Coordinates of C-alpha atoms in Angstrom, one line a residue:
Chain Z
X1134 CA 147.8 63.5 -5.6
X1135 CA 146.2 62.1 -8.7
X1136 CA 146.3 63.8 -11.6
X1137 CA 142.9 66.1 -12.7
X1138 CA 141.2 65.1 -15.5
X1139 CA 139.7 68.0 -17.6
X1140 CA 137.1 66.0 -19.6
X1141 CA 135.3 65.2 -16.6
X1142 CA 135.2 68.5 -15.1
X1143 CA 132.8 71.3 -15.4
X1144 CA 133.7 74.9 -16.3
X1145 CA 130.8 76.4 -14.4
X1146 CA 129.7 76.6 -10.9
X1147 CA 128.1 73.7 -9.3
X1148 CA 124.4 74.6 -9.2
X1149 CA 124.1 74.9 -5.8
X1150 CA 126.5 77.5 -5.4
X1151 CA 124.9 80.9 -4.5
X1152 CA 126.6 83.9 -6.4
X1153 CA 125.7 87.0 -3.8
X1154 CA 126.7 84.6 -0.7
X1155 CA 130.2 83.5 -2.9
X1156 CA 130.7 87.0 -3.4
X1157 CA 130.7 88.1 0.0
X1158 CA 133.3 85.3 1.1
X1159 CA 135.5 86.3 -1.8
X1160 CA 135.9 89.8 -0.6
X1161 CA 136.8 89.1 3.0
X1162 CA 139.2 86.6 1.5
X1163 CA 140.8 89.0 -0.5
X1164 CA 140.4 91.4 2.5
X1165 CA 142.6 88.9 4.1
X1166 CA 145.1 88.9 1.8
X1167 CA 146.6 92.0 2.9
X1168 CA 147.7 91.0 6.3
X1169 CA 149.2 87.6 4.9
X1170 CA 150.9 89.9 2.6
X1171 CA 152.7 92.2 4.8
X1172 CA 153.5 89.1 7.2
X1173 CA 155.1 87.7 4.1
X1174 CA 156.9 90.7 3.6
X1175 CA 158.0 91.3 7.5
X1176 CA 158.9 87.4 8.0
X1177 CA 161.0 87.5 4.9
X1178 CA 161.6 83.2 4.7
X1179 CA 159.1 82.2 1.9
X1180 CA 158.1 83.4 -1.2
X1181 CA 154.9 82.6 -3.6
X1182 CA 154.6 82.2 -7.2
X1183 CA 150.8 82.1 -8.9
X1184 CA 151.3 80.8 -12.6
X1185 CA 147.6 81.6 -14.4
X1186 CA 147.2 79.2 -17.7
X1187 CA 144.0 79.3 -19.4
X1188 CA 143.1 79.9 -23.2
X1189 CA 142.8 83.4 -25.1
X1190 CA 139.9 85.2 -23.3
X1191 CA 139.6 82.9 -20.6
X1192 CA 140.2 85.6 -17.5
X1193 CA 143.5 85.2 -16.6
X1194 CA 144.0 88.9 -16.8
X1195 CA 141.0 89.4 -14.6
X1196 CA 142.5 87.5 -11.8
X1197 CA 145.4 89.1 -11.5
X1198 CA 143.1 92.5 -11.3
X1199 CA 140.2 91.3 -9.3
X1200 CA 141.8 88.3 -6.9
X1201 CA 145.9 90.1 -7.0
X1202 CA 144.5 93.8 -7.0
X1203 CA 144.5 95.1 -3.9
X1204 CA 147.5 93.9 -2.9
X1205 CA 150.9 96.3 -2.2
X1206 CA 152.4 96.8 -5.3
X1207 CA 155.4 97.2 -3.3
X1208 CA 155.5 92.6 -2.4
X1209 CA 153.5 91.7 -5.8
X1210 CA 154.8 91.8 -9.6
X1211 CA 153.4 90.3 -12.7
X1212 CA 155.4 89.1 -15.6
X1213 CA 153.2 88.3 -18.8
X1214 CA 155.0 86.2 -20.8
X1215 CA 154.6 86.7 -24.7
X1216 CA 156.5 84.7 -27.9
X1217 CA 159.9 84.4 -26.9
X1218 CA 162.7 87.1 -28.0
X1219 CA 165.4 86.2 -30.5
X1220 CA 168.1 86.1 -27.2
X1221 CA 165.4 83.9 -25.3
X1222 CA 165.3 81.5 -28.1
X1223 CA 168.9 82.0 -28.1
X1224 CA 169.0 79.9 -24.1
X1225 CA 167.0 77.1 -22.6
X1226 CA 163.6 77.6 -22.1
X1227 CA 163.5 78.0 -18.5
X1228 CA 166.1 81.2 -19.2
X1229 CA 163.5 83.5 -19.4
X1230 CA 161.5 82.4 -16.0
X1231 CA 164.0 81.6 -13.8
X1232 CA 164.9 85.6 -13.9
X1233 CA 161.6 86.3 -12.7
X1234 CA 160.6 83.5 -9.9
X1235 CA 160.1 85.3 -6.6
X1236 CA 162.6 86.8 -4.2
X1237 CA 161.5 85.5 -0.5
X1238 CA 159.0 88.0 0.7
X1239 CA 157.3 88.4 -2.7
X1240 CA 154.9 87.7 -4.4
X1241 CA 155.1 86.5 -8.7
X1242 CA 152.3 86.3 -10.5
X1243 CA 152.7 84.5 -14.0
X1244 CA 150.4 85.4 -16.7
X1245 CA 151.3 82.5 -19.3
X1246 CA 154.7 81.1 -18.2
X1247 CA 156.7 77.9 -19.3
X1248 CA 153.8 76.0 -20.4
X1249 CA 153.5 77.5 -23.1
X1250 CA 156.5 75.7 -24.1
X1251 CA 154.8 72.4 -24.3
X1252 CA 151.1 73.6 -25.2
X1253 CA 151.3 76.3 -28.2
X1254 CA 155.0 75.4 -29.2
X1255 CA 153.2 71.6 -29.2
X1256 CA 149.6 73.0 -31.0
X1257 CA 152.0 74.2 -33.9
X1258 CA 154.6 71.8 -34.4
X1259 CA 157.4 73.7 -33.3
X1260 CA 158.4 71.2 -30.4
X1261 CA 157.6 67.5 -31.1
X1262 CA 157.0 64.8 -28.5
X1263 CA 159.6 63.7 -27.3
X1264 CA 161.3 66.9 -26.3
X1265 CA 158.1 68.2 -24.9
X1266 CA 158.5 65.1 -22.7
X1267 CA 162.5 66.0 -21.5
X1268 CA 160.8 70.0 -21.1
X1269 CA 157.9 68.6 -18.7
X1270 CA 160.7 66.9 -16.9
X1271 CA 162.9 69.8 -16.3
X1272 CA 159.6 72.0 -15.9
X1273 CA 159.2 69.1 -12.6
X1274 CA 162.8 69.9 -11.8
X1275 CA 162.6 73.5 -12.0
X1276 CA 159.8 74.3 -9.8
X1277 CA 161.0 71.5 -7.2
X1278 CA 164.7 73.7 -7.1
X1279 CA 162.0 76.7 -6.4
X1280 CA 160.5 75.3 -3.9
X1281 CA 163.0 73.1 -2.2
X1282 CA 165.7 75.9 -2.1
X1283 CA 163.8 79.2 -1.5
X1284 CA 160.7 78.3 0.2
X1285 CA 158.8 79.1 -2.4
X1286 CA 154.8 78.1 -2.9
X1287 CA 154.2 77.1 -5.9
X1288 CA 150.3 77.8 -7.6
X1289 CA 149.4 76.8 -10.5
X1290 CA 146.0 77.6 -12.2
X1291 CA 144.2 76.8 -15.0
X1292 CA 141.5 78.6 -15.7
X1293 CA 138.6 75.9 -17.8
X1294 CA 136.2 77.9 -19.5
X1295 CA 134.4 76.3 -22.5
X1296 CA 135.0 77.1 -26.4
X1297 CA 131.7 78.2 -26.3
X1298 CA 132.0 81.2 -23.5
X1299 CA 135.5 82.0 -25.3
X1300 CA 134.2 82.3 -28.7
X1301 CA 131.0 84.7 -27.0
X1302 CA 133.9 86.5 -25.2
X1303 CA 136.1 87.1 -28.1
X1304 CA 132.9 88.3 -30.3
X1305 CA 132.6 90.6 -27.8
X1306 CA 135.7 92.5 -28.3
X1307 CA 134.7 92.9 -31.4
X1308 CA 131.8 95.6 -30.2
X1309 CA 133.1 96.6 -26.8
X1310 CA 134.8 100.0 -27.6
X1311 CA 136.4 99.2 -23.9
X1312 CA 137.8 95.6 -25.0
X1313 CA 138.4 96.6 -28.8
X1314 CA 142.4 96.9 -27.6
X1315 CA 142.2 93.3 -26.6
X1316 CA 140.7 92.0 -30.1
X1317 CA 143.1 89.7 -32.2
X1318 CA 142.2 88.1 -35.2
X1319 CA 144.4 85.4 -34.4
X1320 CA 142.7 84.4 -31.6
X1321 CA 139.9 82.7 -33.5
X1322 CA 142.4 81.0 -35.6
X1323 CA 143.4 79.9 -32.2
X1324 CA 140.2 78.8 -30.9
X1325 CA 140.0 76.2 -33.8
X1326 CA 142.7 74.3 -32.7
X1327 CA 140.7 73.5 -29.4
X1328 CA 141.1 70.0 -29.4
X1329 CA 144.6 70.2 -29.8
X1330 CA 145.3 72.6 -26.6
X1331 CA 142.7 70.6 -24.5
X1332 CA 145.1 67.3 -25.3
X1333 CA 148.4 68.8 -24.5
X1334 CA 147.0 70.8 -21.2
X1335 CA 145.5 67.0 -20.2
X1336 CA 149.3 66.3 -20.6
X1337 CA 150.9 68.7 -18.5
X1338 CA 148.2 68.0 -15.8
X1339 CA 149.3 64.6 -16.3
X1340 CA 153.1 64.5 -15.9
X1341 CA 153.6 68.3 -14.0
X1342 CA 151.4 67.2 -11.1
X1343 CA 154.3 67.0 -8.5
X1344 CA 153.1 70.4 -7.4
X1345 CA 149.5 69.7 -8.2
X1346 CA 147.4 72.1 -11.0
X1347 CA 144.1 73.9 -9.8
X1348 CA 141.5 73.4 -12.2
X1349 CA 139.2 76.2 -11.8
X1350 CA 135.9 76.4 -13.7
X1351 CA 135.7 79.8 -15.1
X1352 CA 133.0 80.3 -17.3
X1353 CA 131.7 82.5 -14.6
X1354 CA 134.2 85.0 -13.2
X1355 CA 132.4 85.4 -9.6
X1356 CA 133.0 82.0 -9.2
X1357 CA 136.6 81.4 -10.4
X1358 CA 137.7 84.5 -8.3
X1359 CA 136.1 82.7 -4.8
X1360 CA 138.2 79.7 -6.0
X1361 CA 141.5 81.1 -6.9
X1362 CA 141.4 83.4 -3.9
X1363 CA 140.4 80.0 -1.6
X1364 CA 143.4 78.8 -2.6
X1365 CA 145.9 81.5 -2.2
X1366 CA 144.6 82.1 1.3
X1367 CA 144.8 78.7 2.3
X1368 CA 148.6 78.6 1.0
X1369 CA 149.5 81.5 2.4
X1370 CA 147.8 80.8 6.1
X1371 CA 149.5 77.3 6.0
X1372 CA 153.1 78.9 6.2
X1373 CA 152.2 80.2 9.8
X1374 CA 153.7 83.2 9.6
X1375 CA 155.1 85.8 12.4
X1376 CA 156.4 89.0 12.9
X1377 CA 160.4 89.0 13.5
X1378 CA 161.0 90.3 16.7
X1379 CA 163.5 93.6 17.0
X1380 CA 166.7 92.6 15.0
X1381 CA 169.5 92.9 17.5
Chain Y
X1288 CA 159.6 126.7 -12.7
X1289 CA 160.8 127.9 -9.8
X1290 CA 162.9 125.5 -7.9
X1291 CA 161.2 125.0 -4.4
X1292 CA 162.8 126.1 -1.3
X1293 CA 162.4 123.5 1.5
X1294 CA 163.3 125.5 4.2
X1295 CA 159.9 127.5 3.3
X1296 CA 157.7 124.5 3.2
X1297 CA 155.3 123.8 6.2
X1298 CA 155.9 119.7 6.8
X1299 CA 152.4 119.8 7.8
X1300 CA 148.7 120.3 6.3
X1301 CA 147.8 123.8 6.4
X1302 CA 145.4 124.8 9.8
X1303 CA 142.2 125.2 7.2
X1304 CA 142.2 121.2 5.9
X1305 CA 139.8 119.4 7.0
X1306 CA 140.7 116.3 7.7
X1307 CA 137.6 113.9 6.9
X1308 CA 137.1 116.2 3.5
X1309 CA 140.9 115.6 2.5
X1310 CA 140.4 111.5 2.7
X1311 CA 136.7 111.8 0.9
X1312 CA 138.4 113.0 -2.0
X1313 CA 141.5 110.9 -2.0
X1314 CA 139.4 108.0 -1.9
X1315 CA 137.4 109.5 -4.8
X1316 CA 140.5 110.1 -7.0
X1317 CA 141.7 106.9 -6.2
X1318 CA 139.0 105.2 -7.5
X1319 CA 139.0 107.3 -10.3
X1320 CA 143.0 106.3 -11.2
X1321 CA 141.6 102.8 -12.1
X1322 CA 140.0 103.9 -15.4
X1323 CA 142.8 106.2 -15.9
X1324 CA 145.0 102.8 -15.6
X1325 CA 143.1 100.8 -17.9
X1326 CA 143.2 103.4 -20.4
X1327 CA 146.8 103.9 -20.4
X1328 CA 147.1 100.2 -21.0
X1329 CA 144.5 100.0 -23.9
X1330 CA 145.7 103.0 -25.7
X1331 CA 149.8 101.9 -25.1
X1332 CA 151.3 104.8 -25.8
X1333 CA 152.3 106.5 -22.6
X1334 CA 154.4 105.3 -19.7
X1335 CA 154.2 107.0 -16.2
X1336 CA 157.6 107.0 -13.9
X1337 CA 156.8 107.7 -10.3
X1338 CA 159.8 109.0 -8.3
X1339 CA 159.5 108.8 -4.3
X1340 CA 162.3 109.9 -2.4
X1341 CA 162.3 111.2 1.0
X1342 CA 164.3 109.8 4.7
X1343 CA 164.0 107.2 6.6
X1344 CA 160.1 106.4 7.5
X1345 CA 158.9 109.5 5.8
X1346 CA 156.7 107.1 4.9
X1347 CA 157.2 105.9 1.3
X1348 CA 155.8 102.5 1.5
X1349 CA 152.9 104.1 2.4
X1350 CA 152.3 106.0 -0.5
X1351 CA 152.8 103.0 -2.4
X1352 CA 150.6 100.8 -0.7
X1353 CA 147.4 103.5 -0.1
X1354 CA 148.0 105.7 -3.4
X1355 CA 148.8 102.6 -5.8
X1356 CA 147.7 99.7 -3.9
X1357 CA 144.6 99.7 -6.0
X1358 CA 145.7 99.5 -8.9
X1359 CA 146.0 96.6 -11.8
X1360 CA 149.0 94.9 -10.8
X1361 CA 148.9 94.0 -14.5
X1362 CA 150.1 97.9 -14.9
X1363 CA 152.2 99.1 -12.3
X1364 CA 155.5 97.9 -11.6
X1365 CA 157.7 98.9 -7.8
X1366 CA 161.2 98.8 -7.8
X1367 CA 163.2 99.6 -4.4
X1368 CA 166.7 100.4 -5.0
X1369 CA 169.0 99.8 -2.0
X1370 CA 172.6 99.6 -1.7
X1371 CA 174.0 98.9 -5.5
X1372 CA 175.8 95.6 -5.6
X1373 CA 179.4 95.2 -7.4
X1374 CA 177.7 94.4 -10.7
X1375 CA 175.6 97.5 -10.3
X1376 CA 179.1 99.4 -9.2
X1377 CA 180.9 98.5 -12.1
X1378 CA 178.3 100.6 -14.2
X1379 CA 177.6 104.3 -14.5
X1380 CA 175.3 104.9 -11.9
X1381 CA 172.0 105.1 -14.1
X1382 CA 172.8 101.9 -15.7
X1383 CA 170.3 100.2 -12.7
X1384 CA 168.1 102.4 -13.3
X1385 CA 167.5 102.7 -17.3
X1386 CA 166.2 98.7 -17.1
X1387 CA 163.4 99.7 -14.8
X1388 CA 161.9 102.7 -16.4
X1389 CA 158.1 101.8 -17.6
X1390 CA 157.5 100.1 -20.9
X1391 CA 154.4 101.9 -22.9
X1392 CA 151.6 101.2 -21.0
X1393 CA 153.1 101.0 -18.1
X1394 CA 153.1 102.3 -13.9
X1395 CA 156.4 102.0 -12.6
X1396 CA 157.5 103.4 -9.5
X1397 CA 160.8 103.6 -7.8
X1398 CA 161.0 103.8 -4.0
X1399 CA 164.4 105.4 -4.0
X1400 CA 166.1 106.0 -7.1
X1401 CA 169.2 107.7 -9.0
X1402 CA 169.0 110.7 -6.4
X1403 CA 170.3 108.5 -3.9
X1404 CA 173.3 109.0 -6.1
X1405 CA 173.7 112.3 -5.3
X1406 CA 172.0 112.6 -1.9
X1407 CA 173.5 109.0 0.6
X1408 CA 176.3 109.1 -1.5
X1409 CA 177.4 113.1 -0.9
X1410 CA 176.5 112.7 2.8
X1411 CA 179.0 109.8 3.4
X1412 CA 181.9 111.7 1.0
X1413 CA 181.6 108.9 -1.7
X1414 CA 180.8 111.4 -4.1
X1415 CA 182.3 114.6 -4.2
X1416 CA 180.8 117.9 -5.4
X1417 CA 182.3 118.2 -8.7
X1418 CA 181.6 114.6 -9.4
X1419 CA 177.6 115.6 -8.1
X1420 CA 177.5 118.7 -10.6
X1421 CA 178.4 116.1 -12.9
X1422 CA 175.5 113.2 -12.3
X1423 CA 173.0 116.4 -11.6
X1424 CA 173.1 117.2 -15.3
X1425 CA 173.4 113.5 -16.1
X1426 CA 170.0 113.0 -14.2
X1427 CA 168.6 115.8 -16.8
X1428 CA 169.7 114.7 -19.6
X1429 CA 167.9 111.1 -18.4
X1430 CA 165.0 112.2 -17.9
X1431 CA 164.6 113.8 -20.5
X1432 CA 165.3 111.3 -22.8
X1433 CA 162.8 108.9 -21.6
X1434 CA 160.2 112.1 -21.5
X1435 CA 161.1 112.9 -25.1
X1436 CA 161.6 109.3 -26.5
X1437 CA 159.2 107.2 -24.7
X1438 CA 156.2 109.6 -23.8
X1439 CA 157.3 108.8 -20.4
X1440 CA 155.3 111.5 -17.5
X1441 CA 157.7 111.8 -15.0
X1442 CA 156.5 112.5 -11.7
X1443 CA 159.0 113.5 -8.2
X1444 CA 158.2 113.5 -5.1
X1445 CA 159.7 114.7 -1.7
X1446 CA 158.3 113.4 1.1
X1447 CA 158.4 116.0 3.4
X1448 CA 158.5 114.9 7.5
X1449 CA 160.2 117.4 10.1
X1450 CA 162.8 115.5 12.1
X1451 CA 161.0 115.2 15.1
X1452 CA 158.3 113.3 13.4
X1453 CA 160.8 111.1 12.3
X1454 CA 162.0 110.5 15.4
X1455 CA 158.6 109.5 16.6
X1456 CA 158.4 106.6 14.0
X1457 CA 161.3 105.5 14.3
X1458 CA 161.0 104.9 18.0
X1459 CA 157.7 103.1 17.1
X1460 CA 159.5 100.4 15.3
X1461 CA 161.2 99.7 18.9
X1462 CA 158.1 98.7 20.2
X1463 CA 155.3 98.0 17.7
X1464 CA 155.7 94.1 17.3
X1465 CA 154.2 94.7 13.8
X1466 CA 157.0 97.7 12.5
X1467 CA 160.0 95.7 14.5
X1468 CA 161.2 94.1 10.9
X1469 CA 161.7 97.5 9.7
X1470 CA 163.9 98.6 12.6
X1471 CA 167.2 99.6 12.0
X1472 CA 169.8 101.0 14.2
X1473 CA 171.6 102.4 11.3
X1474 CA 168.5 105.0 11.1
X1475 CA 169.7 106.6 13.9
X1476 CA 172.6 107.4 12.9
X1477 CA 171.7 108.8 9.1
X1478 CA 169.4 110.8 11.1
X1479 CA 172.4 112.7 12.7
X1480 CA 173.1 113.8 9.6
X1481 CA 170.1 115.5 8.8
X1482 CA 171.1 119.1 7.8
X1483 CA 173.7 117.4 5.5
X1484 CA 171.1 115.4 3.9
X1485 CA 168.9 118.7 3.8
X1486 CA 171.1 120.8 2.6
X1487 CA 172.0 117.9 -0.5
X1488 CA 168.1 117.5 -1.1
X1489 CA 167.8 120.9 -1.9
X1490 CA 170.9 121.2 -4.2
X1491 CA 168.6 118.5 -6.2
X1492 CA 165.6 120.4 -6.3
X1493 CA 167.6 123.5 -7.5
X1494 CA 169.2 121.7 -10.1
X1495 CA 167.0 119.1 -11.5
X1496 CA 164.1 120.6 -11.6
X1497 CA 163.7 120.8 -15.6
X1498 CA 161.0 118.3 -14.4
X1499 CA 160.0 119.7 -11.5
X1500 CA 160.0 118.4 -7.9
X1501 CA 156.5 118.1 -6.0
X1502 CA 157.6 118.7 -2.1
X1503 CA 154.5 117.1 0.0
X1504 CA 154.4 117.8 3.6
X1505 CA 153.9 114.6 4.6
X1506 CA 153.9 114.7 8.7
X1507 CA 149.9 113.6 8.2
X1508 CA 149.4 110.9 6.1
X1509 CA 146.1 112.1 4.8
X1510 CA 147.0 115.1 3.9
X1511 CA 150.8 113.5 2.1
X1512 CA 148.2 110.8 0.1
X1513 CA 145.9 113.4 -1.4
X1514 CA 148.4 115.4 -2.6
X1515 CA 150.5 112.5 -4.3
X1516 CA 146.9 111.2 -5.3
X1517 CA 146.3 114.2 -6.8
X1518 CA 149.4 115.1 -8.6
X1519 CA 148.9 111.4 -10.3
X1520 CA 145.3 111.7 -11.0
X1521 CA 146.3 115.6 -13.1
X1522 CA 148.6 114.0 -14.8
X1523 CA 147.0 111.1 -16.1
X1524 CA 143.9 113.0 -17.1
X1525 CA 146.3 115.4 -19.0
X1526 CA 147.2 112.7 -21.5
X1527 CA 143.7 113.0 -23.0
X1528 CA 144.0 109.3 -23.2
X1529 CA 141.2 107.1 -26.0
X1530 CA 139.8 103.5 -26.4
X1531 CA 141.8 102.3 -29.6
X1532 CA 139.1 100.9 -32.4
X1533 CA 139.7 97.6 -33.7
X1534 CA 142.9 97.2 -35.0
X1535 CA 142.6 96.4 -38.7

């Protein structure tokens, strides 16, 4: 599958797109979910992992709540992955993940995840090109072993929301008693250095497309939620799962 | 507190409940626990250990999936203990359990947990009584120390089924094609041992109830989730829980 191309796609709903009508597809969607949960839970023989990538403020955490929220707790786990530990830094970069990629049955949701290694590590000079080339290579590796050798589904998501919806969305934190907890000042220092982020994300798309990145315009969260779950439905129904029969 | 006495608990709702009452109000106080959620993870400075023990099929999953299935998978955090491994074995018994308590912030519950030490394990004559005194007061001391040093609420609780209710669902999974994967012969047989596991259950209640036990009759589901749904939702509130301002 060809690579996407970020610059030529929008981050907001096509115009045609009707918001009430999307909504009400989401929500059986997600009503869905549950039944292609517990059949991945019964059947026991795959296992999916969602990895969420988008900027500061872009919605990933609203995903996992809205799209990943009624799910049982008992078959789904998040890890949100912040700046490395001393004893990660201390191993290969993939140290840190591989602990957490999805037993068969479950499901793994990623909230930032091993890109990082090649986009913010890349933004700030702390990994130069080339080995951000060997790390894309491995990253191809990694998530083939995943997939190849515990039947896993890989999804990956970037969530595209413009500078200008982030920079509305991180002004809002700084007024929304409910969102003041999220506020970091860093985040506009961030923000400036969009450019940068947009170039190394066009790279991963690029070279990690083995297991091909959803680009999901999110400037409105209604629509990014009917996308996200379209997708994880569609994985999940394509596995054709049953219920195991009495164990003898 | 008292310790509770089992063998004076009614496994079933009291004659007076009304039924379609009992649900309204779960479902109210489960909506409610989302706010309750998002404040604990704004504010950060509280954890919240759910404990759920109880026999085979008294219906534990359950309460994870209809009590906590709504919440922010962000948040909340399931871990099912089973059968240690030799690692695990080659540890003191809470040293599986320690890694999983809830970060600040945090939901996590265990389906199963360091009773089994003293409940499975006493049953079967892998543990003798001297050795159980022992882990009893271990068990204290444990939770007390994630009480006192991590703000951690800890809540336990017994599901509460009568044998012959057991033995109803257990049949079920012989012949409900969706229950078969959670058949297990092996049930049968624990279930044999039912007055030894009684009679152990309450030797925990009796001595480990610095943090007290919550016994839920739990033959009707409703009436098992609004007790559990309550119990959570009391104890959240409790925390008197605030927005944080911006941080400086």
């Amino acid at each position: 599958m060809a690579a996407p191309k970020l610059s030529a796609i929008s981050t907001r709903a096509p115009k045609s797109a009707d918001k009430e009508k999307t909504k009400q597809k989401t929500a059986r969607l997600i009503s869905e979910l549950d039944e292609l949960q517990n059949l991945l839970i019964a059947e026991n023989k795959n296992a999916l992992l969602v990895i969420v990538q988008g900027m500061d403020a872009s919605g990933k955490d609203g995903v996992i709540r809205n799209v990943f929220g009624s799910l049982n707790p008992l078959g789904v786990s998040v890890k949100s992955y912040k700046a490395p530990t001393a004893e990660e830094l201390s191993h290969d970069f993939l140290w840190r993940i591989h602990k957490h990629v999805p037993a068969k049955g479950m499901i793994q949701i990623f909230n930032r995840s091993h890109y990082e290694d090649v986009l913010i590590t890349r933004v700030h000079g702390w990994c130069d090109d080339e080995t951000a080339v060997k790390r894309m290579k491995a990253i191809n590796d990694f998530e083939e072993l995943i997939t190849q050798h515990n039947h896993t589904t890989v999804l990956k998501f970037y969530l595209h929301i413009s500078q200008k919806e982030q920079q509305e969305r991180l002004q809002e934190r700084t007024h929304d008693p409910r969102k003041m907890w999220k506020y970091n000042e860093k985040d506009f220092d961030e923000s400036r250095l969009w450019k940068k982020y947009m170039n190394y994300y066009q790279q991963c798309f690029t070279a990690c497309n083995k297991i091909p990145w959803h680009i999901i315009p999110s400037d409105q969260n209604w629509y990014k939620e009917h996308l996200i779950a379209t997708v994880v439905h569609n994985a999940l129904s394509k596995l054709n799962m049953q219920y195991p029969g009495l164990k003898k």
